[in-house]
Every structure is written in structure tokens, then in C-alpha cells.
Amino acid sequence: MLTDHEKQEITQLVHHWVVPAIGCTEPICVALAAARAAQELHSTPTHIRARLSANILKNAMGVGIPGTGMVGLPIAIAIGALAGDASKGLEVLGHCTPEDVDRGKAFIAEDRIEITLAEDAPEKLYVDVTLTDSDQHQARVVIAREHTHIVSIEHDGHMIESHPLQASSTATERTEEELQLCLHKVWEYATTMPEAEIEFINEAARLNIAAAERSLQGNYGHCLGKALSRPLGRGIMGESIFSHILSSTSCACDARMAGAMIPVMSNSGSGNQGICATNPVVVFARENHNTHEELTRALMLSHLTAIYIKQSLGTLSALCGCVVAATGSSCGITYLMGGSYEQVTYAVKNMIANLTGMICDGAKPSCALKLTTGVSTAVLSAMLAMQGNCVSSVEGIIDDDVDRSIRNLVSIGAGAMNETDRCVLNIMTHKGC
């Protein structure tokens, strides 16, 4: 049974990892570093150097930057430095104007930005941005491990702030290091906490469903969500809970990956993971006529399951994050179907048996296809679980114990797939060569 201290720690953990974001979090993370460095420089930069880990580069190459109509890191870095608001965290570019975009384009055209691979990066998520002004004054900001964790701030070589990764200094960071979750603790928290104390998770539903609805007002990315909701899509997929889940999820992803100025609620540093953990659960609850309390608990179960898995997997990995987030949504949907804890464990095993190994080849409009694959599998896994069917321990990587099955997933995604990650990045950076 959860102690009061564990309940408090889990609440802090969810508040830390489920936060609003505008735009793909990898380029936005670099923009945040640039904005914070500009704040320290106290003058207009004339040159920017960004040293980035391979995973940051991979996830920022092909994604739209909100409010710019442009793709990739240079415009995110330029606007972050020239007009970003570092106090807004992952919404750092939320107030940029067309004039700011024009200034950013001019900055890029004058070849003032240098982007290089940090081959010595100590973390898969690593951002090192240095701004220099006309008088050769410099400000440097390093972010690592988490999208908003500023490790150090320097001005002209003097350390202004230092927050080493190995020395946690805040309650939230201590929570991550000390709290040992398991799936049963996740289930117990989501299903037994007073509803009023977890009501805050419904903000994810408000933001992410609104993002899906706003997506239909434009033509974003590959328009997968629109394709599913048009007459042809309805004719093929039908008017069903299943098709509505796919459409809502892919709509929100279409808009986000194309760079729409639409906020979403992220999970574990990823807006797509936040969408994947939210929209399928909300749509199912709405069409299955579940109560508000049931939806609240299902959303918490979904998001906290994703957080639990990502704790071990890491913020960035070679494994597509939709595998993790869709596993969360499958748990939430199973709960909304009236499932027990045992049936939720079945859903998790079914998901791991099916989707483990899906590569992450960067953030881009086609992520909507992967999210749709993930959430369709989430529904199928929940359906099987409710019938008492799950992949057994004699099949592949699945173990009788659900937490060991999760550890098997993590072992593959965080370790064995590292060579795959290098191969993917090599392919992405040598196209046409």
C-alpha cells in the first residue's frame, strides 16, 4: 500500500513531467537554451554556436517550428536568442511575432549560427549554446538529461549558476532518484487517490483535444487526421470509437509536427507522448459514456504508466516514444472498459510484445503515422486483455512478471538499440551522398 510520502512524491512527479509545450520539444529545448543565454548576455548576439547531442540533432531536423512556417534548428535558435522568453519553459516561443521571424531569417541569412555535433556529449539529451556579441562578450547555457534542466550558465567564462546532474538539488529531482515505481503502485495511485487531488490531469485532456480540433482548421503535415475524418476515411474505417481515436490522435500530431502555434500537454518531455497518452483515453471515455471520475483516473493511469517506463528508458532513446505512451493509453482504455489490475498487466504485455523495436528516426510530420500505429495497437491490446488473453512468457521477450517485461522493453530500447540509433542518424545525415 502506498504511503502518504509516496503519494506526495508521485504527485510531484506527475506535475514535473506533464507540462504544456508549444512545438517539438527538442528544437524548443535548444531555443530555451538560446533564450536563457540571451537573457544573461544583456546585448544582441552577433554569433551563436550550438553543440548538440546526436539525439537532439535527429529529433530537430525535420520538424516545423511554431509560428515560423520553417523547419529545423536554425530558426528555432535564432528566434530563441532574439525574442524567446526563457521563463516560459517549453513555451519559450509562444509569443513570437512575424517581425521576430523576419529578424530570425535575417540572422540565418547572415550565417551567424553554427551547429555542430557534440561527440563528447555525456547524455543523449545534451544542448550547449554560446552567444557572442559585437564586443566579444559571451554567455553560455548547457541543458542536459531533461528538456528544461539547465546544468550551467556562464558569462564571459565565469560560472553564474551550476546545477550538476549528479547532485540533485530540488524536491522534484530527488523524487525521480528516490521513488521506485512499479506498475501496481501506478495502478494504486491512479485508482485510489481522492479525485480532487488528481483532477489536474484533466488539463491534458483540455489542451490535447483542443489541439486535435484546431488541426482540422488547417492543412498540417501529411493531414492524416483529416484523411481519417473525411468521407473516404470514414467509408474505409467506419464511424466507430476506433476510427475516432485514430483521427483525434493523428490530428493533434499533424498540427504539432508541422509547427502550428498550438500548445499541447507533454509527457516525459514529449508533446507526441502527451497526445498519445491523452487523446485515445478521452475519446474512448466520451463515446463509452464513462463518468468524469473514471476519465480522470484513466488519464492518470495512462500518463503515470508512461512516466514509469520513461524513468528507466530515459528522456530520449532509440525507441519511438509512442511505444511507451501508447502502452499508457492501453492501460487507461482497459480501465475504462472495466478492467482489473490483472487485465491492465495483460494490456501492457500485449503492447510490449507487439511494438518493441519501433525506431525513432527523428521528430517530423510522419510521426502521426507512428502514433496512429501505437494507439491502434493500444485498443487491440485492451480488447484482448478484457477477454483474458495476453502474450505468455513462452513467447519472445515477455515475462510472467509485468515489471520484468517492462525492464525487458527498456533493456532493448535504452541499450541494445543504441547501434540502431547510430545507424539511423548516419542515414539521416548522409542522404543523397
Coordinates of C-alpha atoms in Angstrom, one line a residue:
M1 CA 0.0 0.0 0.0
L2 CA 1.3 3.5 -0.9
T3 CA 2.5 5.6 2.0
D4 CA 1.5 9.2 2.3
H5 CA 5.0 10.2 1.4
E6 CA 4.9 8.1 -1.8
K7 CA 1.6 9.6 -2.8
Q8 CA 3.1 13.1 -2.4
E9 CA 6.2 12.1 -4.4
I10 CA 4.1 10.6 -7.2
T11 CA 2.0 13.8 -7.4
Q12 CA 5.2 15.9 -7.7
L13 CA 6.5 13.5 -10.3
V14 CA 3.4 13.9 -12.5
H15 CA 3.4 17.7 -12.1
H16 CA 7.0 17.7 -13.2
W17 CA 6.6 15.5 -16.3
V18 CA 3.2 16.5 -17.5
V19 CA 3.6 20.1 -18.6
P20 CA 2.4 22.3 -21.6
A21 CA 4.7 22.7 -24.6
I22 CA 4.5 24.5 -27.9
G23 CA 6.4 22.9 -30.7
C24 CA 8.6 19.8 -30.8
T25 CA 10.5 19.7 -27.5
E26 CA 13.9 19.1 -29.0
P27 CA 14.3 22.3 -31.1
I28 CA 12.3 24.1 -28.4
C29 CA 14.9 22.9 -25.8
V30 CA 17.7 24.4 -27.9
A31 CA 15.6 27.6 -28.3
L32 CA 15.2 27.7 -24.5
A33 CA 19.0 27.5 -24.0
A34 CA 19.5 30.3 -26.5
A35 CA 16.8 32.4 -24.8
R36 CA 18.4 31.9 -21.4
A37 CA 21.8 32.7 -22.7
A38 CA 20.5 35.9 -24.4
Q39 CA 19.0 36.9 -21.0
E40 CA 22.5 36.6 -19.5
L41 CA 24.3 38.3 -22.3
H42 CA 22.3 41.6 -21.9
S43 CA 23.0 42.6 -25.5
T44 CA 22.1 41.5 -29.0
P45 CA 24.2 38.4 -30.1
T46 CA 26.1 38.5 -33.4
H47 CA 27.1 34.8 -33.4
I48 CA 25.5 31.7 -31.9
R49 CA 27.2 28.3 -31.5
A50 CA 25.2 25.3 -30.6
R51 CA 26.8 22.0 -29.7
L52 CA 24.2 19.3 -29.6
S53 CA 23.9 15.5 -28.9
A54 CA 23.1 13.2 -31.8
N55 CA 19.5 12.6 -30.4
I56 CA 18.8 16.3 -30.3
L57 CA 20.0 16.7 -33.9
K58 CA 18.0 13.7 -35.0
N59 CA 14.8 15.0 -33.5
A60 CA 15.1 18.6 -34.8
M61 CA 16.0 18.1 -38.4
G62 CA 12.6 17.7 -40.0
V63 CA 10.1 19.3 -37.6
G64 CA 8.2 22.5 -38.0
I65 CA 8.9 25.4 -35.7
P66 CA 5.8 27.2 -34.3
G67 CA 4.8 30.5 -35.8
T68 CA 7.6 30.4 -38.5
G69 CA 6.5 28.3 -41.4
M70 CA 10.0 26.9 -41.3
V71 CA 11.6 23.6 -40.4
G72 CA 14.7 22.8 -38.3
L73 CA 17.1 24.2 -35.7
P74 CA 18.4 27.4 -37.2
I75 CA 15.1 29.3 -37.0
A76 CA 14.4 27.9 -33.5
I77 CA 17.8 29.0 -32.3
A78 CA 17.6 32.5 -33.9
I79 CA 14.2 33.3 -32.5
G80 CA 15.0 31.8 -29.1
A81 CA 18.0 34.1 -28.9
L82 CA 16.3 37.2 -30.3
A83 CA 12.8 37.0 -28.9
G84 CA 12.4 33.9 -26.7
D85 CA 11.0 34.1 -23.2
A86 CA 13.1 31.7 -21.1
S87 CA 10.7 32.0 -18.1
K88 CA 8.0 30.1 -20.2
G89 CA 10.0 26.9 -20.3
L90 CA 8.8 24.7 -23.2
E91 CA 6.5 27.5 -24.3
V92 CA 9.6 29.7 -24.9
L93 CA 8.5 30.7 -28.5
G94 CA 4.8 31.1 -27.6
H95 CA 4.8 34.9 -28.1
C96 CA 7.0 35.3 -31.2
T97 CA 5.7 37.7 -33.8
P98 CA 6.1 37.8 -37.6
E99 CA 8.6 40.6 -37.0
D100 CA 10.6 38.2 -34.8
V101 CA 10.5 35.6 -37.5
D102 CA 11.9 38.1 -40.1
R103 CA 14.7 39.0 -37.7
G104 CA 15.5 35.4 -37.3
K105 CA 15.5 34.8 -41.0
A106 CA 17.9 37.7 -41.5
F107 CA 20.2 36.3 -38.7
I108 CA 20.3 33.0 -40.5
A109 CA 20.9 34.6 -43.9
E110 CA 23.9 36.4 -42.5
D111 CA 25.4 33.0 -41.5
R112 CA 25.6 33.8 -37.8
I113 CA 24.6 30.3 -36.5
E114 CA 27.0 27.4 -36.1
I115 CA 25.5 24.0 -35.3
T116 CA 27.8 21.0 -34.5
L117 CA 27.6 17.5 -33.1
A118 CA 28.8 17.2 -29.5
E119 CA 30.5 13.9 -29.9
D120 CA 31.6 14.0 -26.2
A121 CA 28.0 14.6 -25.0
P122 CA 27.5 13.0 -21.6
E123 CA 23.8 12.5 -22.1
K124 CA 21.5 11.6 -25.0
L125 CA 19.8 14.9 -24.3
Y126 CA 22.6 17.5 -24.4
V127 CA 22.4 21.1 -25.5
D128 CA 25.4 23.6 -25.2
V129 CA 24.7 27.0 -26.6
T130 CA 27.1 30.0 -26.6
L131 CA 26.1 33.5 -27.7
T132 CA 28.7 36.2 -28.6
D133 CA 28.0 39.9 -29.1
S134 CA 29.9 42.6 -31.1
D135 CA 32.2 43.3 -28.1
Q136 CA 33.1 39.6 -27.8
H137 CA 31.2 39.1 -24.6
Q138 CA 29.8 35.6 -24.3
A139 CA 27.0 33.8 -22.5
R140 CA 26.8 30.0 -22.4
V141 CA 24.0 27.7 -21.3
V142 CA 24.1 23.9 -21.0
I143 CA 20.9 21.8 -20.7
A144 CA 21.1 18.1 -20.2
R145 CA 19.1 15.0 -19.4
E146 CA 15.8 16.9 -19.2
H147 CA 14.5 19.4 -21.7
T148 CA 14.3 22.2 -19.1
H149 CA 17.2 21.2 -16.8
I150 CA 19.8 23.9 -17.0
V151 CA 23.0 22.4 -15.9
S152 CA 25.1 25.6 -16.1
I153 CA 25.1 29.3 -17.0
E154 CA 28.3 31.2 -17.7
H155 CA 29.1 34.8 -18.6
D156 CA 32.5 35.5 -20.1
G157 CA 33.8 32.3 -18.7
H158 CA 32.6 32.9 -15.1
M159 CA 30.1 30.4 -13.7
I160 CA 26.8 32.2 -12.8
E161 CA 24.7 29.1 -12.0
S162 CA 25.6 25.4 -11.7
H163 CA 23.2 22.5 -11.2
P164 CA 25.2 19.3 -11.8
L165 CA 23.2 16.3 -12.8
Q166 CA 24.8 14.0 -10.2
A167 CA 23.8 16.4 -7.3
S168 CA 20.0 16.8 -7.2
S169 CA 19.0 20.0 -5.5
T170 CA 15.3 20.2 -5.8
A171 CA 12.4 18.1 -4.4
T172 CA 11.3 17.1 -7.9
E173 CA 14.8 15.8 -8.8
R174 CA 15.0 13.9 -5.5
T175 CA 11.7 12.4 -6.3
E176 CA 13.0 11.0 -9.6
E177 CA 16.0 9.5 -8.0
E178 CA 14.4 8.0 -4.8
L179 CA 10.9 7.0 -5.9
Q180 CA 10.9 3.4 -7.1
L181 CA 7.7 2.9 -9.1
C182 CA 6.2 -0.4 -10.2
L183 CA 3.0 -0.9 -12.2
H184 CA 1.0 -1.8 -9.2
K185 CA 1.9 1.4 -7.4
V186 CA 0.9 3.3 -10.6
W187 CA -2.4 1.4 -10.6
E188 CA -3.0 2.0 -6.9
Y189 CA -2.2 5.8 -7.1
A190 CA -4.5 6.3 -10.2
T191 CA -7.4 4.3 -8.8
T192 CA -7.4 5.2 -5.1
M193 CA -6.3 8.8 -4.8
P194 CA -9.1 11.3 -3.9
E195 CA -10.4 12.5 -7.2
A196 CA -9.9 16.2 -6.3
E197 CA -6.2 15.6 -5.8
I198 CA -5.6 14.2 -9.3
E199 CA -8.1 16.4 -11.1
F200 CA -5.2 18.5 -12.5
I201 CA -4.6 15.7 -15.1
N202 CA -7.7 16.8 -16.9
E203 CA -5.9 19.9 -18.2
A204 CA -4.1 17.4 -20.6
A205 CA -7.5 16.5 -22.0
R206 CA -8.5 20.1 -22.5
L207 CA -5.3 21.1 -24.3
N208 CA -4.8 18.0 -26.4
I209 CA -8.3 17.5 -27.6
A210 CA -8.4 21.2 -28.5
A211 CA -5.2 20.7 -30.5
A212 CA -6.9 17.9 -32.4
E213 CA -10.0 20.1 -33.1
R214 CA -7.9 23.1 -34.2
S215 CA -5.9 20.9 -36.5
L216 CA -9.0 20.4 -38.7
Q217 CA -9.0 24.1 -39.4
G218 CA -5.8 23.9 -41.4
N219 CA -3.7 21.5 -43.6
Y220 CA -0.9 20.3 -41.4
G221 CA 1.8 17.8 -42.1
H222 CA 0.5 14.8 -44.1
C223 CA -3.1 15.5 -43.0
L224 CA -3.5 12.0 -41.7
G225 CA -6.1 13.1 -39.1
K226 CA -8.1 14.8 -41.9
A227 CA -7.8 11.8 -44.1
L228 CA -9.3 9.6 -41.4
S229 CA -12.2 12.0 -40.8
R230 CA -13.1 12.7 -44.4
P231 CA -15.8 10.7 -46.2
L232 CA -13.2 8.4 -47.8
G233 CA -11.6 7.7 -44.5
R234 CA -15.0 7.2 -42.8
G235 CA -16.0 4.9 -45.7
I236 CA -13.0 2.7 -45.1
M237 CA -12.6 2.9 -41.4
G238 CA -16.3 3.4 -40.5
E239 CA -17.8 5.7 -37.8
S240 CA -16.5 4.0 -34.7
I241 CA -14.8 4.6 -31.4
F242 CA -11.7 3.1 -33.0
S243 CA -11.7 5.4 -36.0
H244 CA -12.4 8.5 -33.8
I245 CA -9.5 7.6 -31.5
L246 CA -7.1 7.3 -34.5
S247 CA -8.4 10.6 -36.0
S248 CA -8.1 12.6 -32.8
T249 CA -4.6 11.4 -32.0
S250 CA -3.2 11.9 -35.5
C251 CA -4.9 15.3 -35.9
A252 CA -3.1 16.7 -32.9
C253 CA 0.2 15.2 -34.0
D254 CA -0.2 16.6 -37.6
A255 CA -0.6 20.1 -36.2
R256 CA 2.2 19.8 -33.7
M257 CA 4.8 18.4 -36.0
A258 CA 4.0 20.9 -38.7
G259 CA 4.8 23.8 -36.3
A260 CA 1.3 25.1 -35.5
M261 CA 1.2 27.6 -32.7
I262 CA -0.9 25.2 -30.7
P263 CA 0.0 24.2 -27.1
V264 CA -0.2 20.5 -26.1
M265 CA 0.3 18.8 -22.8
S266 CA 3.5 16.9 -22.9
N267 CA 4.6 13.7 -21.1
S268 CA 8.2 13.0 -20.1
G269 CA 9.5 15.8 -22.3
S270 CA 7.5 14.9 -25.4
G271 CA 4.3 16.5 -26.8
N272 CA 3.6 13.5 -29.0
Q273 CA 3.8 11.2 -26.0
G274 CA 1.4 13.6 -24.2
I275 CA -1.0 13.4 -27.1
C276 CA -0.7 9.6 -27.3
A277 CA -1.3 9.2 -23.6
T278 CA -4.3 11.5 -23.6
N279 CA -6.5 11.6 -26.8
P280 CA -7.2 7.8 -27.1
V281 CA -8.3 7.8 -23.4
V282 CA -10.5 10.9 -23.7
V283 CA -12.2 9.8 -26.9
F284 CA -12.9 6.3 -25.6
A285 CA -14.3 7.7 -22.3
R286 CA -16.5 10.2 -24.1
E287 CA -18.0 7.6 -26.5
N288 CA -18.2 4.8 -23.9
H289 CA -20.1 7.2 -21.6
N290 CA -17.7 6.8 -18.7
T291 CA -18.0 9.2 -15.8
H292 CA -15.8 12.2 -15.2
E293 CA -14.1 10.4 -12.3
E294 CA -13.4 7.3 -14.5
L295 CA -11.9 9.5 -17.1
T296 CA -9.7 11.3 -14.6
R297 CA -8.4 8.1 -13.2
A298 CA -7.8 6.6 -16.6
L299 CA -5.9 9.6 -17.7
M300 CA -3.7 9.4 -14.6
L301 CA -3.2 5.7 -15.1
S302 CA -2.1 6.4 -18.7
H303 CA 0.2 9.3 -18.0
L304 CA 1.8 7.8 -14.9
T305 CA 2.4 4.4 -16.7
A306 CA 4.3 6.3 -19.4
I307 CA 6.3 8.2 -16.8
Y308 CA 7.1 5.0 -15.0
I309 CA 8.5 3.4 -18.2
K310 CA 10.4 6.5 -19.3
Q311 CA 12.1 6.8 -15.9
S312 CA 14.2 3.8 -16.9
L313 CA 14.2 4.3 -20.6
G314 CA 15.4 7.9 -20.5
T315 CA 14.0 11.1 -21.9
L316 CA 15.4 10.3 -25.4
S317 CA 16.2 6.9 -26.8
A318 CA 16.4 4.8 -30.0
L319 CA 12.9 3.5 -29.2
C320 CA 10.0 5.6 -30.5
G321 CA 8.3 7.3 -27.6
C322 CA 4.8 6.4 -28.9
V323 CA 5.5 2.8 -27.8
V324 CA 5.7 3.9 -24.2
A325 CA 2.8 6.5 -24.4
A326 CA 0.5 4.1 -26.3
T327 CA 1.2 1.5 -23.6
G328 CA -0.1 4.0 -21.1
S329 CA -3.2 4.7 -23.1
S330 CA -3.9 1.0 -23.5
C331 CA -3.9 0.8 -19.6
G332 CA -6.3 3.7 -19.5
I333 CA -8.6 2.2 -22.1
T334 CA -8.6 -1.1 -20.3
Y335 CA -9.6 0.6 -17.1
L336 CA -12.4 2.4 -18.9
M337 CA -13.6 -0.9 -20.2
G338 CA -14.0 -2.0 -16.6
G339 CA -10.7 -3.9 -16.4
S340 CA -9.0 -5.0 -13.3
Y341 CA -5.3 -4.6 -12.4
E342 CA -4.6 -8.1 -13.8
Q343 CA -6.2 -7.1 -17.1
V344 CA -4.1 -3.9 -17.2
T345 CA -1.0 -6.1 -16.9
Y346 CA -2.2 -8.1 -19.8
A347 CA -2.6 -5.0 -21.9
V348 CA 1.0 -3.9 -21.1
K349 CA 2.4 -7.3 -22.0
N350 CA 0.4 -7.3 -25.3
M351 CA 1.8 -3.9 -26.1
I352 CA 5.4 -4.8 -25.4
A353 CA 5.1 -8.0 -27.4
N354 CA 3.8 -6.0 -30.4
L355 CA 5.6 -2.7 -30.6
T356 CA 9.1 -3.2 -29.1
G357 CA 11.7 -2.2 -31.6
M358 CA 9.9 0.6 -33.4
I359 CA 12.7 3.0 -34.2
C360 CA 12.8 6.8 -33.5
D361 CA 14.1 8.4 -36.7
G362 CA 13.5 12.0 -35.5
A363 CA 10.6 14.3 -35.0
K364 CA 8.7 15.0 -38.2
P365 CA 5.2 15.1 -39.7
S366 CA 5.2 11.4 -40.4
C367 CA 5.3 10.8 -36.6
A368 CA 1.5 10.9 -36.9
L369 CA 1.7 7.6 -38.7
K370 CA 3.6 6.0 -35.8
L371 CA 1.2 7.5 -33.2
T372 CA -1.7 6.0 -35.1
T373 CA 0.0 2.6 -35.2
G374 CA 0.7 2.9 -31.5
V375 CA -2.9 3.8 -30.4
S376 CA -4.5 1.2 -32.8
T377 CA -2.3 -1.4 -31.0
A378 CA -3.4 0.1 -27.7
V379 CA -7.1 -0.6 -28.5
L380 CA -6.4 -4.1 -29.7
S381 CA -4.3 -4.9 -26.7
A382 CA -7.0 -3.6 -24.3
M383 CA -9.6 -5.7 -26.2
L384 CA -7.6 -8.9 -25.8
A385 CA -6.8 -8.1 -22.2
M386 CA -10.5 -7.8 -21.4
Q387 CA -11.1 -11.2 -22.8
G388 CA -8.4 -12.6 -20.5
N389 CA -5.9 -13.0 -23.3
C390 CA -2.2 -11.9 -23.2
V391 CA 1.1 -12.9 -24.7
S392 CA 2.6 -15.5 -22.4
S393 CA 6.2 -15.9 -21.0
V394 CA 7.0 -18.6 -23.5
E395 CA 6.6 -16.0 -26.3
G396 CA 9.5 -13.7 -27.1
I397 CA 10.6 -11.1 -24.6
I398 CA 7.5 -11.3 -22.3
D399 CA 8.0 -12.4 -18.7
D400 CA 5.3 -13.7 -16.3
D401 CA 6.0 -10.6 -14.2
V402 CA 4.8 -7.4 -15.9
D403 CA 7.5 -5.2 -14.4
R404 CA 10.2 -7.6 -15.7
S405 CA 8.5 -7.4 -19.1
I406 CA 8.8 -3.6 -18.9
R407 CA 12.5 -3.9 -17.9
N408 CA 13.0 -6.1 -21.0
L409 CA 11.5 -3.4 -23.1
V410 CA 13.8 -0.8 -21.5
S411 CA 16.8 -3.1 -22.0
I412 CA 16.2 -3.2 -25.7
G413 CA 15.2 0.4 -26.1
A414 CA 17.9 2.0 -23.9
G415 CA 20.8 -0.4 -24.6
A416 CA 20.5 -2.9 -27.4
M417 CA 19.1 -0.3 -29.9
N418 CA 22.0 2.2 -29.5
E419 CA 23.8 0.9 -32.5
T420 CA 20.5 1.2 -34.4
D421 CA 20.3 4.8 -33.3
R422 CA 23.8 5.5 -34.7
C423 CA 22.8 3.8 -38.0
V424 CA 19.6 5.9 -38.2
L425 CA 21.5 9.1 -37.6
N426 CA 24.1 8.2 -40.2
I427 CA 21.4 7.5 -42.8
M428 CA 19.6 10.8 -42.0
T429 CA 22.8 12.9 -42.3
H430 CA 24.1 11.3 -45.5
K431 CA 21.0 11.2 -47.7
G432 CA 22.0 11.8 -51.3
C433 CA 25.7 11.3 -50.7

